[in-house]
Short mmCIF file of C-alpha atoms in Angstrom, two decimals:
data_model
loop_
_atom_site.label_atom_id
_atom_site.label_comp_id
_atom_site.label_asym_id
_atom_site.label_seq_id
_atom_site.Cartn_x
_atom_site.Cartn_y
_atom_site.Cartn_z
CA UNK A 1393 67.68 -13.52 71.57
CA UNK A 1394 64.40 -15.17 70.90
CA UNK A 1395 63.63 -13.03 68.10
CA UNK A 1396 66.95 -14.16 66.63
CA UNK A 1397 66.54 -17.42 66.89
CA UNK A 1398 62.89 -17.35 65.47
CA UNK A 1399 64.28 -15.84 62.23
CA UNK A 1400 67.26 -18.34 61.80
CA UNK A 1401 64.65 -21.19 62.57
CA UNK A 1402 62.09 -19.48 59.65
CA UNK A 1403 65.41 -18.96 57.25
CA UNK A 1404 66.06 -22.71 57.86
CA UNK A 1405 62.26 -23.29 56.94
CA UNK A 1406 62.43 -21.38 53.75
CA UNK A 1407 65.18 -22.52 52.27
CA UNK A 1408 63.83 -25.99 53.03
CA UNK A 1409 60.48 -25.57 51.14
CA UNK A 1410 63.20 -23.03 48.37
CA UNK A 1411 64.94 -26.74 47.63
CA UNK A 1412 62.21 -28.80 47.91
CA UNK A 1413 61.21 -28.84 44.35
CA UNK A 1414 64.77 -29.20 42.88
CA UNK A 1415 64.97 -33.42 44.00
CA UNK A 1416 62.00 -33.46 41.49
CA UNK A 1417 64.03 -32.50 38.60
CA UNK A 1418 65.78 -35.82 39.42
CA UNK A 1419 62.55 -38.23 38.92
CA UNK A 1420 63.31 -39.73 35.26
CA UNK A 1421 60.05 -40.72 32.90
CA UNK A 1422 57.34 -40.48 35.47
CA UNK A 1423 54.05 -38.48 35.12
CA UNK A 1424 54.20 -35.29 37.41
CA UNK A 1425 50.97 -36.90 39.42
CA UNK A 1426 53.13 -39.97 40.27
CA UNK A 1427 56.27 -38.37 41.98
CA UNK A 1428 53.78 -36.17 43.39
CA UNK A 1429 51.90 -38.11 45.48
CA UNK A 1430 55.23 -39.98 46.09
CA UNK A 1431 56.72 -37.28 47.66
CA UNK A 1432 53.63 -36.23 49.03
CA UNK A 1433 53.35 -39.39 51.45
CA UNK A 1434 56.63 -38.69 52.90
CA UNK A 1435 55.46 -34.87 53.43
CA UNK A 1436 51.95 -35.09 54.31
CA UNK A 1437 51.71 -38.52 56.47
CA UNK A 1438 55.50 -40.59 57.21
CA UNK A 1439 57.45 -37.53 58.24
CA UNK A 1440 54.61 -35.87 60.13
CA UNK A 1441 54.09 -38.88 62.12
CA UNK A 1442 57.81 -39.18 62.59
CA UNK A 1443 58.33 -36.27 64.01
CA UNK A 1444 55.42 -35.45 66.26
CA UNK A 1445 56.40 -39.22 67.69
CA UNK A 1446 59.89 -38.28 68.46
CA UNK A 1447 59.20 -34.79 70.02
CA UNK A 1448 55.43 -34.66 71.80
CA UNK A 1449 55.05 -37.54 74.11
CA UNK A 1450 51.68 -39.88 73.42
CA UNK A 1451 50.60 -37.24 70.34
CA UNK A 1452 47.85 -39.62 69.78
CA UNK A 1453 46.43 -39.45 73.00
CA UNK A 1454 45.88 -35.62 72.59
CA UNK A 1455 44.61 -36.05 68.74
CA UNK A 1456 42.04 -38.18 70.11
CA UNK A 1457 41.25 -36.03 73.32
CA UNK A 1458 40.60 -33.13 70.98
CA UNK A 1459 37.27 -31.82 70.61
CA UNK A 1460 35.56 -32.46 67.13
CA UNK A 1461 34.83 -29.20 66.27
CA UNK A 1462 38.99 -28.02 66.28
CA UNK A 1463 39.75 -31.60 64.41
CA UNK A 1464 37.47 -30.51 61.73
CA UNK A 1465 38.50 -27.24 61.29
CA UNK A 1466 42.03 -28.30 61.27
CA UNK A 1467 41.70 -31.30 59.13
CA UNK A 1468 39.32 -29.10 56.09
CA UNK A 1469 41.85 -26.61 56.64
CA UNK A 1470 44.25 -28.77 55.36
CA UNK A 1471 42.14 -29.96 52.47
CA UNK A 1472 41.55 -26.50 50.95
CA UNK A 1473 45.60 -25.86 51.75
CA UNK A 1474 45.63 -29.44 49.92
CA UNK A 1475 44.28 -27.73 46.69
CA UNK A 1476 46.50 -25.30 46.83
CA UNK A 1477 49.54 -27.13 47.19
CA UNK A 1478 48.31 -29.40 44.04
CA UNK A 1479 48.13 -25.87 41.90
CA UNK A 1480 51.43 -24.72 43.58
CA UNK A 1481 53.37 -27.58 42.04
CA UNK A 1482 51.45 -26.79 38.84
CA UNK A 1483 52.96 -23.57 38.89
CA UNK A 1484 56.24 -24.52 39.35
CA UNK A 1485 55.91 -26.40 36.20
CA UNK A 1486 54.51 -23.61 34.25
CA UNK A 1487 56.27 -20.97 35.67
CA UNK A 1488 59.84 -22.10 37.54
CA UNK A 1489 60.82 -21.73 40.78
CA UNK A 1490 61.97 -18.14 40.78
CA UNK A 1491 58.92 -16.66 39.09
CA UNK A 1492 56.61 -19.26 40.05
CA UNK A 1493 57.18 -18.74 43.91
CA UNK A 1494 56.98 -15.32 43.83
CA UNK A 1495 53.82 -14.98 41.96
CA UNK A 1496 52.13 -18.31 44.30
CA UNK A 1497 53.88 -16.91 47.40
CA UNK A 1498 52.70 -13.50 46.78
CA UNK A 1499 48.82 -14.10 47.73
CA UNK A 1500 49.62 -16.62 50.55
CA UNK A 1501 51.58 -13.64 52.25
CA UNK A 1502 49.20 -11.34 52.33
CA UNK A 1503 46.33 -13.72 53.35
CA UNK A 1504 48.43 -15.73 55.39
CA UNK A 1505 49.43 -13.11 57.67
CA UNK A 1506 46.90 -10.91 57.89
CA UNK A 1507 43.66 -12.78 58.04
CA UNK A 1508 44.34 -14.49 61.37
CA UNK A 1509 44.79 -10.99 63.50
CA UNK A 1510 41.74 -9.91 61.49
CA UNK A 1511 39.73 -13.12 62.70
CA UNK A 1512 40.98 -12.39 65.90
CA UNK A 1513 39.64 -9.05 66.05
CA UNK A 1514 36.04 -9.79 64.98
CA UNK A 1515 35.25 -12.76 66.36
CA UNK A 1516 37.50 -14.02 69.68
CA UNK A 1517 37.66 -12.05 72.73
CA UNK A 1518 41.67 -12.30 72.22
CA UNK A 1519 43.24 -8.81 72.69
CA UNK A 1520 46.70 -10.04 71.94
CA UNK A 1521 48.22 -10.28 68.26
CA UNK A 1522 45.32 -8.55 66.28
CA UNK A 1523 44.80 -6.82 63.94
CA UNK A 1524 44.15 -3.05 66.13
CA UNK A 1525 46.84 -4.05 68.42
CA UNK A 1526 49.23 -4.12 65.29
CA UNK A 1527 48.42 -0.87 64.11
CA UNK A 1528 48.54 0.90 67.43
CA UNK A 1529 51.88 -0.46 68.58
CA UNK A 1530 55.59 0.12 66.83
CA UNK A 1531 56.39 -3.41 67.02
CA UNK A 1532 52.97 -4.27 65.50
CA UNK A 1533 53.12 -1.32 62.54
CA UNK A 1534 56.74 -2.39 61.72
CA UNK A 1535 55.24 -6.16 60.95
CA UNK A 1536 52.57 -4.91 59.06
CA UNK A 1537 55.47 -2.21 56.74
CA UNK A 1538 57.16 -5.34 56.27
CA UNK A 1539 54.32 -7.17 54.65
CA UNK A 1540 53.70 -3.76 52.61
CA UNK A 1541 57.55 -4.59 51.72
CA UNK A 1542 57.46 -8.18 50.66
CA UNK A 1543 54.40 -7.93 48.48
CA UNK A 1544 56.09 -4.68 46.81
CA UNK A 1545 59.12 -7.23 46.05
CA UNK A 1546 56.91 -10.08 44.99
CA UNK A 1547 55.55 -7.25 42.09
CA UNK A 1548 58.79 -6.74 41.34
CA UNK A 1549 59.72 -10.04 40.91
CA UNK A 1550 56.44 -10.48 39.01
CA UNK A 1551 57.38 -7.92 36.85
CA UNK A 1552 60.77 -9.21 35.86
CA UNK A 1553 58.78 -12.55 35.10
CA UNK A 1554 56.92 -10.22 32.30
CA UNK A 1555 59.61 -9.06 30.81
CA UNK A 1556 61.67 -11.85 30.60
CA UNK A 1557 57.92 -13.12 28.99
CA UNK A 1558 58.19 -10.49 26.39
CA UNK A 1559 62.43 -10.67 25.38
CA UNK A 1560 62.78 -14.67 24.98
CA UNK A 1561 61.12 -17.04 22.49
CA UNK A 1562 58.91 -19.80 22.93
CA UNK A 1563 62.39 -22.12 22.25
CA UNK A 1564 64.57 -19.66 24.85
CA UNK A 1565 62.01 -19.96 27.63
CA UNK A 1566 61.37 -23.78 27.72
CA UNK A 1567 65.04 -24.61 27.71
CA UNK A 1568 65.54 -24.34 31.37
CA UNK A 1569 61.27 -24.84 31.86
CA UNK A 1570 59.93 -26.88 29.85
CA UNK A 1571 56.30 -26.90 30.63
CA UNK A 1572 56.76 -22.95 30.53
CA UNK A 1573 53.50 -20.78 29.83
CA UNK A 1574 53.18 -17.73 31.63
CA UNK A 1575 48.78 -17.30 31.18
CA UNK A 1576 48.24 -21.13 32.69
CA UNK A 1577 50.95 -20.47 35.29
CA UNK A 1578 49.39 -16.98 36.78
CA UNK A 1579 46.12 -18.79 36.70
CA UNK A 1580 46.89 -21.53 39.01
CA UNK A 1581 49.32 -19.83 40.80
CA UNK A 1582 46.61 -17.57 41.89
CA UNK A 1583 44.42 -20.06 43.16
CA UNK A 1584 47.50 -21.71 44.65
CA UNK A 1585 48.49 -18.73 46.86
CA UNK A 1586 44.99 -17.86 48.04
CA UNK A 1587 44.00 -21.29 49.05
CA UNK A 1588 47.96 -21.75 50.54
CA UNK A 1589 47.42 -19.54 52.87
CA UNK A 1590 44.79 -21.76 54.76
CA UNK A 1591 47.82 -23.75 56.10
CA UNK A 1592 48.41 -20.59 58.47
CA UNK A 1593 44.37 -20.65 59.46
CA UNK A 1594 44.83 -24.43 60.27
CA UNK A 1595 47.48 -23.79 62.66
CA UNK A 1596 45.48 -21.37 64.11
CA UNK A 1597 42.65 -23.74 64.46
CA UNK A 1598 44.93 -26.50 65.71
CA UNK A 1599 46.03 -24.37 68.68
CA UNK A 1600 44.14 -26.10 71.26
CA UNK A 1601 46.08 -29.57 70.76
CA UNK A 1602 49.26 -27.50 70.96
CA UNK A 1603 48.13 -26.25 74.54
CA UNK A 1604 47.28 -29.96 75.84
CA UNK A 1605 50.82 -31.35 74.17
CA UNK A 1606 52.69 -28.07 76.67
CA UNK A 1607 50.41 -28.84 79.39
CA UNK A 1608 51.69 -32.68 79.33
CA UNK A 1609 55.48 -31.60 79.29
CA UNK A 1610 56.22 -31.14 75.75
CA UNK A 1611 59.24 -28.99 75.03
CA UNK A 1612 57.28 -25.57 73.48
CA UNK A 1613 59.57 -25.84 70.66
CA UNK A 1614 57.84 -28.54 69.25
CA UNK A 1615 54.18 -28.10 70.26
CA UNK A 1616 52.90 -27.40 66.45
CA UNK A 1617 53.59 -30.58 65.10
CA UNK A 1618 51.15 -32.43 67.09
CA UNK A 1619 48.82 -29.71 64.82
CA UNK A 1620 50.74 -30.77 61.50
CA UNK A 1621 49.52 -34.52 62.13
CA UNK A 1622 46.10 -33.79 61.21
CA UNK A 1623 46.54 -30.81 59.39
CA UNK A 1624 48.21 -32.92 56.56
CA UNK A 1625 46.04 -35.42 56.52
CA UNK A 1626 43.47 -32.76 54.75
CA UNK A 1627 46.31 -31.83 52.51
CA UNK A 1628 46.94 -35.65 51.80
CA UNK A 1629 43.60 -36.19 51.21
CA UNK A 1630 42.97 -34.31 48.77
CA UNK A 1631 46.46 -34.43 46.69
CA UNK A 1632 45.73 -37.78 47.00
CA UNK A 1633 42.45 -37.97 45.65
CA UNK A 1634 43.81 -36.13 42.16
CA UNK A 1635 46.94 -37.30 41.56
CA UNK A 1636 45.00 -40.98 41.59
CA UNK A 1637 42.38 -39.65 39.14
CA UNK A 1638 45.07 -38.04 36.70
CA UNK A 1639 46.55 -41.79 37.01
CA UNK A 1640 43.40 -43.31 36.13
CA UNK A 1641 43.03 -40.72 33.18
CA UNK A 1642 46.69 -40.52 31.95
CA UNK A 1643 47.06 -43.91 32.32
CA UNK A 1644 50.90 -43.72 34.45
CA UNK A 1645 49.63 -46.18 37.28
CA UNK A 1646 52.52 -48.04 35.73
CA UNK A 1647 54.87 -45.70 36.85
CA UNK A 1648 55.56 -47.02 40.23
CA UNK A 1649 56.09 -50.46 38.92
CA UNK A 1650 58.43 -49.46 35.16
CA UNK A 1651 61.40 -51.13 35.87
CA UNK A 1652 62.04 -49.53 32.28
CA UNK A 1653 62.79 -46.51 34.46
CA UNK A 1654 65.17 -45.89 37.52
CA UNK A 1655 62.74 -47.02 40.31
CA UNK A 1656 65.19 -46.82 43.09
CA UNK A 1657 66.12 -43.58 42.36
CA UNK A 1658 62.77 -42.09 41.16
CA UNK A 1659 61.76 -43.37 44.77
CA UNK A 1660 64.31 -42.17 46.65
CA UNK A 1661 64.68 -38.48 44.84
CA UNK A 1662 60.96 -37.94 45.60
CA UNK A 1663 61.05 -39.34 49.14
CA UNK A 1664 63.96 -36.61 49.32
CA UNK A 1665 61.88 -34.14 47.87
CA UNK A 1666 58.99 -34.67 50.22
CA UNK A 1667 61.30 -34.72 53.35
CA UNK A 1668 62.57 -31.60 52.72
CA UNK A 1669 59.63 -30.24 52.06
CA UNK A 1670 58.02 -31.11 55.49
CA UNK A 1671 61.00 -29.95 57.32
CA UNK A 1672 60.02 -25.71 55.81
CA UNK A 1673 57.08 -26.39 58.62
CA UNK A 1674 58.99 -28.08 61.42
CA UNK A 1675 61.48 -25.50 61.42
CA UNK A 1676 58.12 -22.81 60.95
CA UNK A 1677 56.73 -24.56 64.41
CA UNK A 1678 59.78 -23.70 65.86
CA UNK A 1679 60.28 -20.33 64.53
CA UNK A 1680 56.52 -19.85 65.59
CA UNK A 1681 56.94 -20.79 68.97
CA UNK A 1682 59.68 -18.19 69.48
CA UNK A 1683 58.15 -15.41 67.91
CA UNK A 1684 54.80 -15.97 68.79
CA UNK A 1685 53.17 -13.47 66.29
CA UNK A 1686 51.21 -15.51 63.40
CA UNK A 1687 51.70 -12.05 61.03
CA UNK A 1688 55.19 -11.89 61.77
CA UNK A 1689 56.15 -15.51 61.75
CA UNK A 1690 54.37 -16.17 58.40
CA UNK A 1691 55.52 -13.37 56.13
CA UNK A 1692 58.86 -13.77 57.58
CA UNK A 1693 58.57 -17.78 56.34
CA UNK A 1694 56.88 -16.83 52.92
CA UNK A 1695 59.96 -14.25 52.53
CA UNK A 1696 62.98 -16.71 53.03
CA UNK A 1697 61.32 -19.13 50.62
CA UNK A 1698 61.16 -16.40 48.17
CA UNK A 1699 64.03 -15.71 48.46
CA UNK A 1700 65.88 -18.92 48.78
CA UNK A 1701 64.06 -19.75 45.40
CA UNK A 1702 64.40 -16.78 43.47
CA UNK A 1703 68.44 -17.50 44.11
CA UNK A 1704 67.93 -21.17 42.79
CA UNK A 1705 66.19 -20.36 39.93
CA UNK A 1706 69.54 -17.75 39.12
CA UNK A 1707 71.36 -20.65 39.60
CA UNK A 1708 69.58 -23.20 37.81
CA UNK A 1709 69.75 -20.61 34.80
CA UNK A 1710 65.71 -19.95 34.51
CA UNK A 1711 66.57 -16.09 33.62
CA UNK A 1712 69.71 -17.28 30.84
CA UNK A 1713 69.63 -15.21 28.09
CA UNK A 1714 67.47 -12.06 29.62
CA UNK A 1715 68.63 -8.80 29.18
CA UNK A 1716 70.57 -6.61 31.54
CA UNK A 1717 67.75 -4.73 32.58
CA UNK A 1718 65.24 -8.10 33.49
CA UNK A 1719 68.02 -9.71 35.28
CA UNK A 1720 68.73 -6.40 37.42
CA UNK A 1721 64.85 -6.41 38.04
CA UNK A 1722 64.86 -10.20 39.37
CA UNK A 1723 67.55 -9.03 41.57
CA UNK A 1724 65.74 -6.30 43.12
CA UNK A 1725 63.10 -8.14 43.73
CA UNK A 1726 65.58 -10.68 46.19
CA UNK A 1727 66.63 -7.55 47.44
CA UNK A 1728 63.47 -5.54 48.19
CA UNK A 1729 61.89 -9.03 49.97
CA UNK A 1730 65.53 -9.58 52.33
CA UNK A 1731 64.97 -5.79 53.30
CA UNK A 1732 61.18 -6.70 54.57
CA UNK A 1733 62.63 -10.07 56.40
CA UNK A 1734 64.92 -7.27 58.17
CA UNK A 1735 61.52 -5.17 59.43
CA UNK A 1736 59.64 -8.08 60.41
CA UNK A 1737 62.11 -9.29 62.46
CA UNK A 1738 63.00 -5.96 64.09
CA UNK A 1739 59.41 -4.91 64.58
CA UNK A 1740 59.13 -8.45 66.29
CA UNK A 1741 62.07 -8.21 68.56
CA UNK A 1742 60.38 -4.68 70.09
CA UNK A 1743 57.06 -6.60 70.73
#
């Protein structure tokens, strides 16, 4: 039962972070870097706050009872996840949600869930959730087939992102992306999903505040978010730090003041955004703390918001006017990722 509920909390996650982007769309005549950050102080410091105040009792108390050493390794965690969250937005523009998250997502799998039991092998005394106890138990092998899955799907959809490359025109493509262009897109989404996947190493560094927040009564459900505080803050600070210079450069500081465009609802539609977004890792903390296994838990979060925005970008029309044959290939992609949500979580429920 624990199992179960671990996936539905990670499927709630994913299609969270899936939808995230889509509030965006709704932002009228403001630079990218301006909704960005916009959004980004609703992810990355209000809702954090928010919700480690409503669910870990005196979470500043523990932040500031933390040794340095996990604070800083938490915190510049966060900043290199903060780089790649800046080039996974960039991706999304050059790319779309379908392709784009499958190509970003891709790397931050693999790294994401495998590193940690690696790290735990070589250099903690931990003999629980590595990397050797994976591959010498069924539950453990199972987890690692499914991340052998996923990444097979993530080619797949990777491939139907090259073909529908090679059928449409320039004209064809940017009608449902407009900033599409498939070499600048694989670029940053490259970077994106390496440097993504130091969210999941933060956590992991983080650990020892979630310990202190059980140990003073907090409900295990919730213990991670006391680790998303300062984890965020690194991801603020540095999303912060660009989208400021590409205002100073571009010139769009006057964005948050136009009254020549919709302020109220630019606001509110990338507040939105930004809420949603934060609520893929609330629902991951809580996913986490019922399955336990960093491997398992993150693949099985990277898969859902694969999948979740592979099915938007059907519906938002980013594959209109592909052949048969591409659109099949898209679809098997979906497909191929749902079947390795299925092993994760089964391989998970036997540990």
């Amino acid at each position: 039962m624990q199992a179960i509920l671990g996936v539905f909390f990670h499927f709630i996650g994913g299609f969270a972070s899936g939808s995230f982007y889509i509030p965006f769309k709704k932002v009228k005549n403001w630079a990218w870097e301006s909704y960005w950050i916009v959004g980004g102080f609703f992810s990355w410091l209000i809702v954090p706050f928010l919700a480690a105040w409503i669910t870990i009792p005196d979470f500043l108390s523990i932040i500031r009872a933390t040794d340095g050493t996990t604070l800083f390794w938490t915190y510049l965690m966060g900043v290199l996840w903060g780089i790649g969250g800046l080039t996974f937005g960039l991706t999304m523009r050059y790319l779309g949600m379908s392709l784009g998250m499958s190509v970003a997502l891709g790397y931050t799998s693999a790294f994401g869930a495998l590193i940690p039991p690696i790290y735990r092998d070589l250099f903690t005394s931990d003999t629980a959730h590595t990397f050797s106890s994976m591959i010498h138990h069924i539950s453990g092998q199972l987890v690692l087939a499914g991340v052998v899955v996923c990444l097979f799907g993530i080619a797949i959809c990777g491939k139907a992102g090259m073909m529908k490359e090679n059928e449409l025109s320039d004209d064809e493509k940017k009608e449902s992306i407009s900033e599409f262009n498939l070499k600048k897109g694989l670029i940053v989404g490259t970077v994106s999903g390496i440097l993504s996947a130091c969210f999941n190493f933060g956590i992991e560094a983080g650990k020892p505040m979630a310990a202190i927040a059980i140990q003073q009564g907090c409900n295990p459900l919730f213990q991670n978010n006391v680790i998303f505080v300062v984890l965020l803050w690194g991801g603020l600070t540095t999303n912060l730090f660009w989208c400021l210079l590409l205002n100073a450069r571009n010139k769009t500081f006057s964005d948050y003041t136009n009254k020549k465009t919709p302020l109220a609802g630019n606001y509110f539609f990338a507040a939105i955004a930004g809420t949603t977004w934060f609520f893929q890792f609330f629902f991951y903390g809580m996913g986490e703390s019922k399955l336990g296994n960093g491997a398992s838990s993150w693949i099985l979060h990277m898969a859902f918001i694969i999948m979740i925005s592979s099915l938007w970008g059907i519906t938002l029309k980013e594959w209109k006017g592909v052949s048969s044959a591409t659109f099949k290939t898209i679809l098997a992609g979906v497909l191929t990722i749902m079947i390795s949500v299925l092993l994760v979580g089964y391989g998970n429920s036997l540990g």
